[in-house]
Tab-separated table of C-alpha atoms and ligand atoms in Angstrom:
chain	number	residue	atom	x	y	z
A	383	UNK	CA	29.578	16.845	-73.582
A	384	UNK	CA	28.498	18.224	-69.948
A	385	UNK	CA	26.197	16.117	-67.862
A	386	UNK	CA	25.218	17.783	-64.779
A	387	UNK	CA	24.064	15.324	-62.110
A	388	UNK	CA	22.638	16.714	-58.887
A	389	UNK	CA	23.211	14.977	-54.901
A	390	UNK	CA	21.130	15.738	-52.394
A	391	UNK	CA	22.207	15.096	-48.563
A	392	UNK	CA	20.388	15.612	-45.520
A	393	UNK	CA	22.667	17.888	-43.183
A	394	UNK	CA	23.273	16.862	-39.205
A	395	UNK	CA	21.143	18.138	-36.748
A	396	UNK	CA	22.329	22.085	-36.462
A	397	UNK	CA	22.107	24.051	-33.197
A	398	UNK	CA	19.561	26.221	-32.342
A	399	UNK	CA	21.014	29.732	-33.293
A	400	UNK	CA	22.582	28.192	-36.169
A	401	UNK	CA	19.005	26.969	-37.651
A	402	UNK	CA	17.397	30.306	-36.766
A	403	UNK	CA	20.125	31.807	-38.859
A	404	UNK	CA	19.432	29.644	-41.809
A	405	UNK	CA	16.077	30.080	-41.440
A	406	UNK	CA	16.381	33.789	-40.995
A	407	UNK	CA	18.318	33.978	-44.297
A	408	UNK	CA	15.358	32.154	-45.801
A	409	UNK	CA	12.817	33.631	-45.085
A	410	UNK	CA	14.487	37.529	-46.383
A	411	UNK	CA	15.099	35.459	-49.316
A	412	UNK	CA	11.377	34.932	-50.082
A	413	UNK	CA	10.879	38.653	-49.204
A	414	UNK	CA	13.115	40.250	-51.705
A	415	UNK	CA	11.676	37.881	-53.924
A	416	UNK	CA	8.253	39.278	-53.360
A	417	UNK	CA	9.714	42.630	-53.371
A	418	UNK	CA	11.802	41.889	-56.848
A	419	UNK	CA	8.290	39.903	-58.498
A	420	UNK	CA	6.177	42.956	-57.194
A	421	UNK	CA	8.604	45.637	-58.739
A	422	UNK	CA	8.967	43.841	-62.250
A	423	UNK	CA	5.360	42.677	-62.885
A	424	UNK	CA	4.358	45.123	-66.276
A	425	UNK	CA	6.512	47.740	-64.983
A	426	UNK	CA	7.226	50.098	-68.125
A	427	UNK	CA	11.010	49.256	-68.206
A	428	UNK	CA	10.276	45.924	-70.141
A	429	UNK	CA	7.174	46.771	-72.048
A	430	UNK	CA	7.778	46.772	-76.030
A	431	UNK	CA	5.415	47.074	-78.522
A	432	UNK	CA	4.924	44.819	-81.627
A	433	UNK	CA	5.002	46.025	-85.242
A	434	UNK	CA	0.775	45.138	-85.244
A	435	UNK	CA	0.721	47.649	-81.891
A	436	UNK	CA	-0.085	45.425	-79.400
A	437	UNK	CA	1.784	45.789	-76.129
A	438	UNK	CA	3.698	43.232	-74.969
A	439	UNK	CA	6.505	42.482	-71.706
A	440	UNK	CA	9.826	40.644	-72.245
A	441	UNK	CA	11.524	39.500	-68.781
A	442	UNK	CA	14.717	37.879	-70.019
A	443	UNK	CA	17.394	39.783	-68.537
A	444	UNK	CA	18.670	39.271	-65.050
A	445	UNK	CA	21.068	42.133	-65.079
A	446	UNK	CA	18.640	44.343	-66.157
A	447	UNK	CA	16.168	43.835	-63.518
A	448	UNK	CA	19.145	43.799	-60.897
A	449	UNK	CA	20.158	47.213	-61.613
A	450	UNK	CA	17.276	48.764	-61.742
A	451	UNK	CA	16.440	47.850	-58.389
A	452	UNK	CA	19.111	47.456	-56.278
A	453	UNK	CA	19.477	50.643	-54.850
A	454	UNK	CA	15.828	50.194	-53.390
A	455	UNK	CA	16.534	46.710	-52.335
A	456	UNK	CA	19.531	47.876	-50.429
A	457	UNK	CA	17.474	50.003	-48.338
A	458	UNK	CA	14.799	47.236	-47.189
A	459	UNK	CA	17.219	44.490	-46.659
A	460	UNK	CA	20.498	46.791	-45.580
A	461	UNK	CA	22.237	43.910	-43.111
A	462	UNK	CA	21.731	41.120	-46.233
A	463	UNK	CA	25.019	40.667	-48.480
A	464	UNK	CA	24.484	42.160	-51.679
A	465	UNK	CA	24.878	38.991	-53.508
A	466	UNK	CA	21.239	38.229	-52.246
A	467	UNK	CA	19.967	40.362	-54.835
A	468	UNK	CA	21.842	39.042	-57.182
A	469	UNK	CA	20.583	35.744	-56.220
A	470	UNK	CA	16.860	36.303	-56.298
A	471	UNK	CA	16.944	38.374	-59.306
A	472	UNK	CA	18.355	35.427	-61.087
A	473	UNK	CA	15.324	33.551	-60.118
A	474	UNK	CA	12.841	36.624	-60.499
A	475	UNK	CA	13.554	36.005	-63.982
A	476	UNK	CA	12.802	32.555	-64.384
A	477	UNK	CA	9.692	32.726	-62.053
A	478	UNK	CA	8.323	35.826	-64.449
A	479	UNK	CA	9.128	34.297	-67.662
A	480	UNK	CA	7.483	30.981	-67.215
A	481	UNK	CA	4.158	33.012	-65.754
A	482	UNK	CA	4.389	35.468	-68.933
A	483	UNK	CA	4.160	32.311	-71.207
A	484	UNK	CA	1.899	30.961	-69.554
A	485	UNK	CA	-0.253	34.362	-70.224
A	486	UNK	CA	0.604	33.715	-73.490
A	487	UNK	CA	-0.758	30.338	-73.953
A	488	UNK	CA	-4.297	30.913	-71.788
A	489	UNK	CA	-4.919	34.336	-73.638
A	490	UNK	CA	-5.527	35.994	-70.497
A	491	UNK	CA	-3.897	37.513	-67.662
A	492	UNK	CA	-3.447	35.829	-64.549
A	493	UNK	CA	-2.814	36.422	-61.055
A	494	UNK	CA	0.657	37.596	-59.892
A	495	UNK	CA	3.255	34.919	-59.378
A	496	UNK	CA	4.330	34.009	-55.753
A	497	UNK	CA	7.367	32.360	-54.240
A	498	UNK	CA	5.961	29.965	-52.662
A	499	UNK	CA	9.293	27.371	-51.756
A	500	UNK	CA	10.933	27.175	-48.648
A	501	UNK	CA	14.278	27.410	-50.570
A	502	UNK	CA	16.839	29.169	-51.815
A	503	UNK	CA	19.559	28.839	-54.503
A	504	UNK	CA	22.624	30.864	-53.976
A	505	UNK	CA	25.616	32.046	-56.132
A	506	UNK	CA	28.916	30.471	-55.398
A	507	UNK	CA	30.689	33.146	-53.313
A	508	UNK	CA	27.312	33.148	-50.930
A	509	UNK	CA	27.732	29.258	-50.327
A	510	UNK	CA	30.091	26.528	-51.833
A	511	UNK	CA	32.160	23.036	-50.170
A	512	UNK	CA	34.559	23.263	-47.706
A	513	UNK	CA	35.445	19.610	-47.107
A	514	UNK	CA	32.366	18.008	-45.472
A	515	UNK	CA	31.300	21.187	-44.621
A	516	UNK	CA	28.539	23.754	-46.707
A	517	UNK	CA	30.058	27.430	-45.681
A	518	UNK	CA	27.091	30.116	-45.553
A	519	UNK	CA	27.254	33.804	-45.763
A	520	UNK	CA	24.550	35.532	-44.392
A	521	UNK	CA	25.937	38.850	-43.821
A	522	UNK	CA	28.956	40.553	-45.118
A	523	UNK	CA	31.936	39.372	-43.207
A	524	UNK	CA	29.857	36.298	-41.241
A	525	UNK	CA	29.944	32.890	-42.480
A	526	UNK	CA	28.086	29.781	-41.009
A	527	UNK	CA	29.520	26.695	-41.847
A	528	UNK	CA	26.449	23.519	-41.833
A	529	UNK	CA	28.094	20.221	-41.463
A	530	UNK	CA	27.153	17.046	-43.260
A	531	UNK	CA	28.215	13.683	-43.564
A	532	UNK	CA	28.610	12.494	-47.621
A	533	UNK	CA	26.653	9.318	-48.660
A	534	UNK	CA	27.364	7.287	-51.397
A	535	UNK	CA	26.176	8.797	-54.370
A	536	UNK	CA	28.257	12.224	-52.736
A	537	UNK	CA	31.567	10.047	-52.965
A	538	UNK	CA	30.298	8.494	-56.565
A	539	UNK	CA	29.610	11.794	-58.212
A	540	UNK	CA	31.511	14.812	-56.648
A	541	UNK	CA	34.108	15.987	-58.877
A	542	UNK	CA	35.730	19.659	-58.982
A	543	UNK	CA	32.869	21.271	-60.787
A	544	UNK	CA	29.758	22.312	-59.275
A	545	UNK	CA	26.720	24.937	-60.006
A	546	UNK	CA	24.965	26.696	-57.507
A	547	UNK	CA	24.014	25.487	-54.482
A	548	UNK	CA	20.263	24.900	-53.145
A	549	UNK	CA	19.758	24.859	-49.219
A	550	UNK	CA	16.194	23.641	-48.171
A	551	UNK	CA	14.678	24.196	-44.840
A	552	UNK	CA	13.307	20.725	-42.704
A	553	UNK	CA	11.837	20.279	-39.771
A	554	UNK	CA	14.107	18.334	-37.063
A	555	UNK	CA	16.344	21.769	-37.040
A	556	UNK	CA	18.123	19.720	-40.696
A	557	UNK	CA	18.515	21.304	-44.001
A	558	UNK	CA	18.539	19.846	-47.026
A	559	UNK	CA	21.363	20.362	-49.396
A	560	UNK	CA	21.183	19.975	-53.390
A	561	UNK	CA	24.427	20.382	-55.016
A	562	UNK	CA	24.584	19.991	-59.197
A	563	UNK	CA	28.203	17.999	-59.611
A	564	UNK	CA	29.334	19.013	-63.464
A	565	UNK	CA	31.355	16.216	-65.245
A	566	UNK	CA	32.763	15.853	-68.785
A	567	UNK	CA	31.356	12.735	-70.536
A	568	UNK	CA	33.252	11.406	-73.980
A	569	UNK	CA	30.702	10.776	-76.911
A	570	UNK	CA	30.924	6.942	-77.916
A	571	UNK	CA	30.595	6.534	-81.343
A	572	UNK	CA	27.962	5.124	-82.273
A	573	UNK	CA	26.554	1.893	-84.141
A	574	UNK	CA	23.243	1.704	-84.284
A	575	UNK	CA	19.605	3.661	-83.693
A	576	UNK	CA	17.031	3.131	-81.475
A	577	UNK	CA	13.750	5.226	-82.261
A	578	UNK	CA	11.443	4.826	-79.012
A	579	UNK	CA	7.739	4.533	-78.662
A	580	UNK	CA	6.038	5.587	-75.578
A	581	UNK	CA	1.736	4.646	-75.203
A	582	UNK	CA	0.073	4.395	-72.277
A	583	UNK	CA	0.107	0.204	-71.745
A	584	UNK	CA	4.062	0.022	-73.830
A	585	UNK	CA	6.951	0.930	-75.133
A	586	UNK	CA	8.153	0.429	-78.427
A	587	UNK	CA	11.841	0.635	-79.365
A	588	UNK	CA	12.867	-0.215	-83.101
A	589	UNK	CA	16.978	-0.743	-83.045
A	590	UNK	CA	18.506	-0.633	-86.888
A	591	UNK	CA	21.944	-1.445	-86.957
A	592	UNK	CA	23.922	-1.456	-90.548
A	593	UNK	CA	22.803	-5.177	-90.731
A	594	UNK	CA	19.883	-5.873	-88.568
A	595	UNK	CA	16.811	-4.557	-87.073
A	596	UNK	CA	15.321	-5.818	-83.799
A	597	UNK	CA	11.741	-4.881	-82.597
A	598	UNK	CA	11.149	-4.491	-78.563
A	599	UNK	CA	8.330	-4.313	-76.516
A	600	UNK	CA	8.514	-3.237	-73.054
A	601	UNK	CA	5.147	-3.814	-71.347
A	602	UNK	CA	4.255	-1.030	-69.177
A	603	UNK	CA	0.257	-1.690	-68.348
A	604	UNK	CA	1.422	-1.535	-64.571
A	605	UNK	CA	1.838	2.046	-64.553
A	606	UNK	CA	-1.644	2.686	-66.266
A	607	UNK	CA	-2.950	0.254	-63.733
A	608	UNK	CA	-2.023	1.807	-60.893
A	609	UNK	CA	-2.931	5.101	-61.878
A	610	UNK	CA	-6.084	4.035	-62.522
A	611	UNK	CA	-6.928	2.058	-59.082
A	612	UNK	CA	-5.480	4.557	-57.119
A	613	UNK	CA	-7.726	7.284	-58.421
A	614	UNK	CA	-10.534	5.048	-57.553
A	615	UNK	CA	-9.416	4.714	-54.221
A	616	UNK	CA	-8.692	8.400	-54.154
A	617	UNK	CA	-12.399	9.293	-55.196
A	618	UNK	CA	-13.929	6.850	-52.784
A	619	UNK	CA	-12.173	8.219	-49.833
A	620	UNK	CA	-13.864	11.700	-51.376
A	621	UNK	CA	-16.612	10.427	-51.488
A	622	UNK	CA	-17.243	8.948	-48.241
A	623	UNK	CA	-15.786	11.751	-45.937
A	624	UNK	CA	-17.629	14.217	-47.831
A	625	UNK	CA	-20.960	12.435	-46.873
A	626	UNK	CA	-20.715	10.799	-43.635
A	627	UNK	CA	-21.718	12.425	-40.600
A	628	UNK	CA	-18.850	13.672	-39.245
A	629	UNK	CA	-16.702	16.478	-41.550
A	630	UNK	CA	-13.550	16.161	-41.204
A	631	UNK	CA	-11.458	18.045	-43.826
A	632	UNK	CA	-8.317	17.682	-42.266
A	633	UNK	CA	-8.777	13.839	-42.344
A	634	UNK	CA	-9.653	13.355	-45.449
A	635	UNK	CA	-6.926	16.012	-46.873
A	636	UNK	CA	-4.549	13.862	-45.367
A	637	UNK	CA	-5.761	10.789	-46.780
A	638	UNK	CA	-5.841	11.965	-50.276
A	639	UNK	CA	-2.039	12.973	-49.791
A	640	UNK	CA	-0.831	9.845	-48.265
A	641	UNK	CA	-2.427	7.555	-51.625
A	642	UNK	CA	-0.926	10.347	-53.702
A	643	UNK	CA	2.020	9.916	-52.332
A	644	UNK	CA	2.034	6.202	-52.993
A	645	UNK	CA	1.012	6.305	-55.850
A	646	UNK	CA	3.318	8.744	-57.186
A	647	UNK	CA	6.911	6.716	-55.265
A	648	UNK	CA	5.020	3.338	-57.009
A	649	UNK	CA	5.264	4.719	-60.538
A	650	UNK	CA	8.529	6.407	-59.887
A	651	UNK	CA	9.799	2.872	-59.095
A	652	UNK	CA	8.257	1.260	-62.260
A	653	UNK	CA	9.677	3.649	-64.507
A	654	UNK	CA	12.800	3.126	-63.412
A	655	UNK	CA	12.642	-0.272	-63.851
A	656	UNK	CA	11.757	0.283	-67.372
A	657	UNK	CA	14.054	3.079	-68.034
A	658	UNK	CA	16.936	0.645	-66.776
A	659	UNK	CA	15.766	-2.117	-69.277
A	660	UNK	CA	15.915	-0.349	-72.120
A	661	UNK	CA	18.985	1.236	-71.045
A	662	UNK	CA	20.834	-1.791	-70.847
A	663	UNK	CA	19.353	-2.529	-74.924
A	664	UNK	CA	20.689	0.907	-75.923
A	665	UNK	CA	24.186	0.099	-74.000
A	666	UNK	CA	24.484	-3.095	-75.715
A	667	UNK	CA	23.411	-2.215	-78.864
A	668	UNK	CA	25.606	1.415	-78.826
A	669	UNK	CA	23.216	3.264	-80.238
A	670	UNK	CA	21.938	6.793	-81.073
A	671	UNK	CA	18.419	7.224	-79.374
A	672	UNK	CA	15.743	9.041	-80.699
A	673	UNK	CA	12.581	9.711	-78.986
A	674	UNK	CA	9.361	12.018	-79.590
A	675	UNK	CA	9.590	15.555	-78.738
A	676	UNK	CA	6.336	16.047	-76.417
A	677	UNK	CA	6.077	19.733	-75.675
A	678	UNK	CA	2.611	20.942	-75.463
A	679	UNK	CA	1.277	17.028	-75.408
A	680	UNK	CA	-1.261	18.427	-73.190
A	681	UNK	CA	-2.668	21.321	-75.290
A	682	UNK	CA	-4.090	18.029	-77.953
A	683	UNK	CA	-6.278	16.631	-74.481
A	684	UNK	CA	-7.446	20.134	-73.177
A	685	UNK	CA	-10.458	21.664	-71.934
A	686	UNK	CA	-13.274	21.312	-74.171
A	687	UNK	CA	-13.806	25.445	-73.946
A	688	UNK	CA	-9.671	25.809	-74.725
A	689	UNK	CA	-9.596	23.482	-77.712
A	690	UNK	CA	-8.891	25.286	-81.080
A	691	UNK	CA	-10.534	24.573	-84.385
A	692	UNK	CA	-8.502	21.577	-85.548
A	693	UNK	CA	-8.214	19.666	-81.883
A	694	UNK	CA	-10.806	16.857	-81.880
A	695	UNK	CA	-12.576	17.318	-78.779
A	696	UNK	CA	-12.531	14.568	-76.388
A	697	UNK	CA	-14.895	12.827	-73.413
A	698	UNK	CA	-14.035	14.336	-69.861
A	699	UNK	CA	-12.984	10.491	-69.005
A	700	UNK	CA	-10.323	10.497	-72.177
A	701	UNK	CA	-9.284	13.468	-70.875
A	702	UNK	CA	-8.593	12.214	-67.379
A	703	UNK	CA	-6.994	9.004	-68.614
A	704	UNK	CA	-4.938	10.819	-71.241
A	705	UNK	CA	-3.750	13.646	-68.790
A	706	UNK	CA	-2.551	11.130	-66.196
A	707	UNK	CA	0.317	9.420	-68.067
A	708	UNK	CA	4.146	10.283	-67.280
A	709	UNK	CA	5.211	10.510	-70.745
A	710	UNK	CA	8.008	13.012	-69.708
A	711	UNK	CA	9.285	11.764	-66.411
A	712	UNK	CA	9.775	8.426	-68.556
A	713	UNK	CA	11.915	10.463	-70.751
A	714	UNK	CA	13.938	12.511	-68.651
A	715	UNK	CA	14.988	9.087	-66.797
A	716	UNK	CA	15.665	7.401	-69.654
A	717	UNK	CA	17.727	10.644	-71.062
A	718	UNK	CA	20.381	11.017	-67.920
A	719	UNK	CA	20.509	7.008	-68.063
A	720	UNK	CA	21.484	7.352	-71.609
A	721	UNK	CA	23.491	10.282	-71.644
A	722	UNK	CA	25.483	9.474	-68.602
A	723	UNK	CA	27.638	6.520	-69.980
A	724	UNK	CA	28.286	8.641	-73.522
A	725	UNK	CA	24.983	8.140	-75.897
A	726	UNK	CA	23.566	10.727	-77.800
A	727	UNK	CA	19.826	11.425	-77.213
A	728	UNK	CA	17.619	13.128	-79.506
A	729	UNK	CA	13.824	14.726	-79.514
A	730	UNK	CA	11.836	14.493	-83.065
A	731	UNK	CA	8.950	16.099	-83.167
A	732	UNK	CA	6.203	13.577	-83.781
A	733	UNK	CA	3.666	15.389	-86.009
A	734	UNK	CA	1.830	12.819	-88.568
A	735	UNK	CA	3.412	9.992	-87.391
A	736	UNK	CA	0.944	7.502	-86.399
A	737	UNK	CA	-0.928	8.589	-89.520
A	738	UNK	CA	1.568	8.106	-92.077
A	739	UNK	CA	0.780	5.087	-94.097
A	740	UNK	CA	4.176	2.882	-94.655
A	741	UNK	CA	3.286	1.693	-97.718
A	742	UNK	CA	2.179	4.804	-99.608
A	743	UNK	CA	3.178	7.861	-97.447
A	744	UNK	CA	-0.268	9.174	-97.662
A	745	UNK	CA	-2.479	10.180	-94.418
A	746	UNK	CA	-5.624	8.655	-92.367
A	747	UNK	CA	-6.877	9.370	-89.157
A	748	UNK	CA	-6.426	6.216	-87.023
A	749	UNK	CA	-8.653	5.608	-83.809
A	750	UNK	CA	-8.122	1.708	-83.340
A	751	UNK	CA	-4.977	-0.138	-82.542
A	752	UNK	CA	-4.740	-1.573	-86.114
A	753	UNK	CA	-4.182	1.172	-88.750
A	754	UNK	CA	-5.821	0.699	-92.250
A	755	UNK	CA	-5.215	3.447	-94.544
A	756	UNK	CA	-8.192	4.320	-96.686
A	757	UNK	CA	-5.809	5.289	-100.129
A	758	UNK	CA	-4.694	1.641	-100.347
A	759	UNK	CA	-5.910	-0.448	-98.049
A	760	UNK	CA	-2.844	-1.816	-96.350
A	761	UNK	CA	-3.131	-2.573	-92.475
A	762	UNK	CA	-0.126	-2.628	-89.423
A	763	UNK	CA	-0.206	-2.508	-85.872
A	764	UNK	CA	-0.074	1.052	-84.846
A	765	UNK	CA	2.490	0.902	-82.649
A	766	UNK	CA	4.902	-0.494	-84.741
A	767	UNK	CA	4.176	1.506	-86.847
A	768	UNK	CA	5.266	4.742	-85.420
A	769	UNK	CA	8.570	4.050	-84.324
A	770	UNK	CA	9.530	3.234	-87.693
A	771	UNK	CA	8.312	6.662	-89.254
A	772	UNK	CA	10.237	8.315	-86.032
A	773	UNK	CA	13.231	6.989	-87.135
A	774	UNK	CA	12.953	7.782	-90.795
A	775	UNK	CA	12.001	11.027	-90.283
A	776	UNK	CA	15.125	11.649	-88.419
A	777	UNK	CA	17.283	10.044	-90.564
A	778	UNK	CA	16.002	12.245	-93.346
A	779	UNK	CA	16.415	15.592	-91.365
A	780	UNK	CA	19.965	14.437	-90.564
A	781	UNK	CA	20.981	13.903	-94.069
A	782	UNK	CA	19.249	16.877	-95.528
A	783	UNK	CA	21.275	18.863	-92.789
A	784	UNK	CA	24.581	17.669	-93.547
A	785	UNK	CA	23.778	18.024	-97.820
A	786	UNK	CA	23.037	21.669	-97.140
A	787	UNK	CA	26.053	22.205	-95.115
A	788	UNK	CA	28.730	20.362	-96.537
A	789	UNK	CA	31.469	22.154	-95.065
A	790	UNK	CA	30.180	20.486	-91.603
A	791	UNK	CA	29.272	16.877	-93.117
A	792	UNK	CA	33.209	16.404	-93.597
A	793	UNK	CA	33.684	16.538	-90.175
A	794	UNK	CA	32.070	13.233	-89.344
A	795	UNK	CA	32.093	11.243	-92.559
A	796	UNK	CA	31.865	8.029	-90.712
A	797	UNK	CA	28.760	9.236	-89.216
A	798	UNK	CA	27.500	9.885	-92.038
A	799	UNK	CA	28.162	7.187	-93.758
A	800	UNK	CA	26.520	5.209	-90.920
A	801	UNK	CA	22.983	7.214	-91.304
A	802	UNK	CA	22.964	6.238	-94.925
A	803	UNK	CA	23.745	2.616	-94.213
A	804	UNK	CA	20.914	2.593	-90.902
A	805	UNK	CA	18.829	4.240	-93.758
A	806	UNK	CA	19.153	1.486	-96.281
A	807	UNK	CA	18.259	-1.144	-93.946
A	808	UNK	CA	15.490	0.855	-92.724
A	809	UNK	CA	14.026	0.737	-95.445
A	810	UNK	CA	14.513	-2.536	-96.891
A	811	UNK	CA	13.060	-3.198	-93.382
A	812	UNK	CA	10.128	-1.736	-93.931
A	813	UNK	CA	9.551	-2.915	-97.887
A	814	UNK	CA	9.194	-6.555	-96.549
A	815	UNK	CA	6.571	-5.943	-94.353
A	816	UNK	CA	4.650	-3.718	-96.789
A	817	UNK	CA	5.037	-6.815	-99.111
A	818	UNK	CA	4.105	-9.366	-96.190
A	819	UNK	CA	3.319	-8.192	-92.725
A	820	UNK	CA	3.184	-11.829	-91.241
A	821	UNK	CA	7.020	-11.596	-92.169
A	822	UNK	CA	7.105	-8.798	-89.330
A	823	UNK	CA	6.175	-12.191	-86.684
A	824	UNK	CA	8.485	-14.567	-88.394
A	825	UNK	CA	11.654	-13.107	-89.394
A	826	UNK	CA	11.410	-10.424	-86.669
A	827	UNK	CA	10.076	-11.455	-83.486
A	828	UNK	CA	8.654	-9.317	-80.964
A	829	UNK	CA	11.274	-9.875	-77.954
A	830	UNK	CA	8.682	-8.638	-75.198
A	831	UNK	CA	9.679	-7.240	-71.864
A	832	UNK	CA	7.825	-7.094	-68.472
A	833	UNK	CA	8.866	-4.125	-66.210
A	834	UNK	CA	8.388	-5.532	-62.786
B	2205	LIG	ZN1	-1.481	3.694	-97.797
C-alpha cells in the first residue's frame, strides 16, 4: 500500500532578483489560470446532453482542455516554458470540477471560480530536489535553484519517491516548499476490529477480537468547549466594535482573526491528542478500523430554505452547534496515524445506525441520549449503541462480498476466517446485553479516556 506523506520547509532568505523571479513565475501562474478557467467555463467543447435533454458540462479531462488551448496560451505567455500550461491545466480541472458539483448540489449557477492562492504546483521536470537544493525553471533553458536547509521530519520521511512539488510565496523574501514523499507501507495482518464512534462531547471505539470485546471512551467535551467559548468571545468583540463610538473595521477584523486563529491551533492540538490515544489502542490491539463515512454530513444540518422533504428541520442554534464540529479533520488524523505503521482503515456509511434497535433490528427515531425502541421496549445508551451496528454492518458487507466472489475469498482465507470468528463474538456480545444491559457495566467496563 502507498502512503503519501507531505514535508513542508521554510526556504533561506533568497536574494532580491531571485525572489522577484519566483514571484514573477507566480504571479503568470495565476494568470494562465484565469485565462485557462475563463476559456473552459460552459464552453461548447464539454457540453453533453442527457438522455431527458437537459444540458449538462463534464470537466474531467486535463488533456483535453490542454490541447485545445495551448496554441492561444502560447501566444499570451510566449517567454513561460510550456510545461506551465500543462501545469495549470492540471489544476483548471480540479478547480472546475469541484465548482460544477457544487452547481450541482445548490441547483443553481454560481459565480465563476477564481484562483485565488498565492501558489503553484508544478510538474516534475519544472521543479524537483537537487540535494538541499529546489531547482526552478522559469523559462526554457533557465533554472533557479532556492536553497533550504532540511529539518527533521525532511530527514525522517524523504525517500526516492516524490509527487509534485508546491512552492508558496512569504513575505521575508522566503518561500515555502511542500513536497509529497511516496513510501511503500506492508499491510500487517490483522487481529482484531475497532468500529469508531465520533459525537460531539466523545468517542466511542468498540474493539472485538476472536475472544474478547473491549468498550472505550475517549472524552472529547474540550473541543466542544472551546468552540463554544470562543464563539462567544468572537461575537462579543462583534458586538462591541460594531457599537462603540469609534469604527474601526480594521481592528476588529483583526481581532476576529487572531481568536480564530487560536481557536482553530487549540483544537488542532486536542485532536491530536486524541487521535494519538486511540492510535496507540488500535496499535496494540492490531486491528482493522472502521469508521463512519461522513460525506454530505452537512447537507442533514442545512439551511432551513435548502432542506428537502425528509430532513427534519432544525433551530438556527442546532445548526450552529452542529456545523461547528471537526468530525473530518478527526478522521483524516486518525487515518494517516493508522495507515502509516500498516493498518487498514475503512469508511461505512452510517445510514440507520443510531436507529437500529439491537434487540429486534427494527427502527425508531431517537432524540435523547438513551434509545428506547417503541416495537419492544428495550433501552441502551445511544452511543454504544452505534458502534456496535457499525461494525456489524461491515462485517456483513465483507462476507456477502467474498460469498459472491468466491474466486477472490480464496485469496485470504485466514481473513476470512477471522471476520466470521470477530462476527461470532460480536454477536454473542451483543445477545448478553440484550438479555441484561447492567452486564454491559459489569463484565465490560467502560475504560474512559481524557484527551488533555
Ligand atoms: Zn426493538
Amino acid at each position: 500500500m502507498k502512503t503519501l506523506k507531505t514535508v513542508r520547509i521554510r526556504s533561506l532568505k533568497l536574494t532580491k532578483r531571485k525572489y522577484e523571479k519566483v514571484a514573477h513565475a507566480i504571479d503568470c501562474f495565476k494568470e494562465s489560470m484565469k485565462f485557462l478557467i475563463d476559456k473552459c467555463v460552459e464552453n461548447p467543447i464539454f457540453r453533453k446532453v442527457s438522455k431527458k435533454g437537459n444540458v449538462y458540462y463534464t470537466y474531467s479531462s486535463f488533456p483535453k482542455i490542454r490541447k485545445s488551448f495551448y496554441y492561444e496560451w502560447k501566444a499570451l505567455f510566449p517567454d513561460l516554458h510550456t510545461h506551465y500550461c500543462h501545469s495549470s491545466a492540471r489544476i483548471t480541472k480540479d478547480v472546475l470540477k469541484s465548482w460544477n458539483s457544487w452547481c450541482f448540489k445548490k441547483k443553481k449557477r454560481l459565480s465563476n471560480p477564481i484562483y485565488k492562492k498565492n501558489s503553484m504546483k508544478l510538474e516534475e521536470c519544472q521543479c524537483y530536489l537537487d540535494r538541499n537544493y529546489i531547482v526552478l525553471v522559469v523559462e526554457p533553458r533557465s533554472t533557479y535553484y532556492i536553497p533550504f536547509t532540511p529539518n527533521e521530519f525532511y530527514d525522517q520521511l524523504k525517500t526516492e519517491k516524490y509527487g509534485e512539488i508546491t512552492l508558496r510565496l512569504n513575505d521575508e523574501r522566503t518561500v515555502d516548499i511542500f513536497i509529497p514523499f511516496i513510501t511503500e507501507v506492508e499491510l500487517k495482518e490483522p487481529t482484531s476490529l475497532t468500529s469508531i464512534d465520533v459525537n460531539e462531547r466523545s468517542i466511542e471505539l468498540i474493539t472485538i477480537s476472536a475472544h474478547n470485546v473491549k468498550i472505550t471512551r475517549v472524552d472529547s467535551s474540550e473541543i466542544s468547549t472551546t468552540h463554544y467559548s470562543y464563539s462567544l468571545k468572537r461575537k462579543t468583540i462583534a458586538k462591541n466594535i460594531d457599537n462603540g463610538e469609534k469604527y474601526q473595521p480594521r481592528v476588529r477584523k483583526k481581532l476576529l482573526n487572531k481568536y480564530g486563529r487560536i481557536e482553530r491551533n487549540k483544537n488542532k492540538n486536542d485532536i491530536h491528542a486524541m487521535a494519538n490515544i486511540i492510535c496507540d489502542i488500535v496499535n496494540e490491539e492490531n486491528s482493522i478500523v472502521v469508521m463512519e463515512d461522513l460525506t454530505d454530513i452537512r447537507d442533514s444540518s442545512a439551511r432551513q430554505k435548502n432542506v428537502t422533504q425528509w430532513q427534519k428541520k432544525k433551530s438556527k442554534h442546532m445548526r450552529r452547534r452542529l456545523n461547528r464540529r471537526n468530525f473530518k479533520q478527526f478522521q483524516t488524523y486518525l487515518d494517516y496515524k493508522a495507515t502509516s505503521p500498516g493498518h487498514l482503515v475503512e469508511y461505512e456509511n452510517p445510514r440507520d445506525t443510531s436507529r437500529t434497535c439491537l434487540k429486534c433490528g427494527k427502527k425508531t427515531t431517537c432524540t435523547t441520549q438513551i434509545f428506547k425502541c417503541s416495537h419492544c421496549g428495550y433501552s441502551i445508551d445511544r452511543q454504544v449503541q452505534v458502534p456496535i451496528n457499525i461494525a456489524e454492518k461491515y462485517l456483513k458487507k465483507k462476507l456477502t462480498q467474498w460469498e459472491e466472489h468466491k474466486d477472490v475469498a480464496s485469496s485470504v482465507p485466514a481473513e476470512r476466517q477471522l471476520m466470521k470468528m470477530v462476527l461470532g463474538e460480536l454477536r454473542e456480545f451483543r445477545d448478553l446485553i440484550v438479555r441484561d444491559v447492567s452486564q454491559l457495566d459489569e463484565r465490560y467496563p467502560f475504560i474512559s479516556f481524557v484527551a488533555t
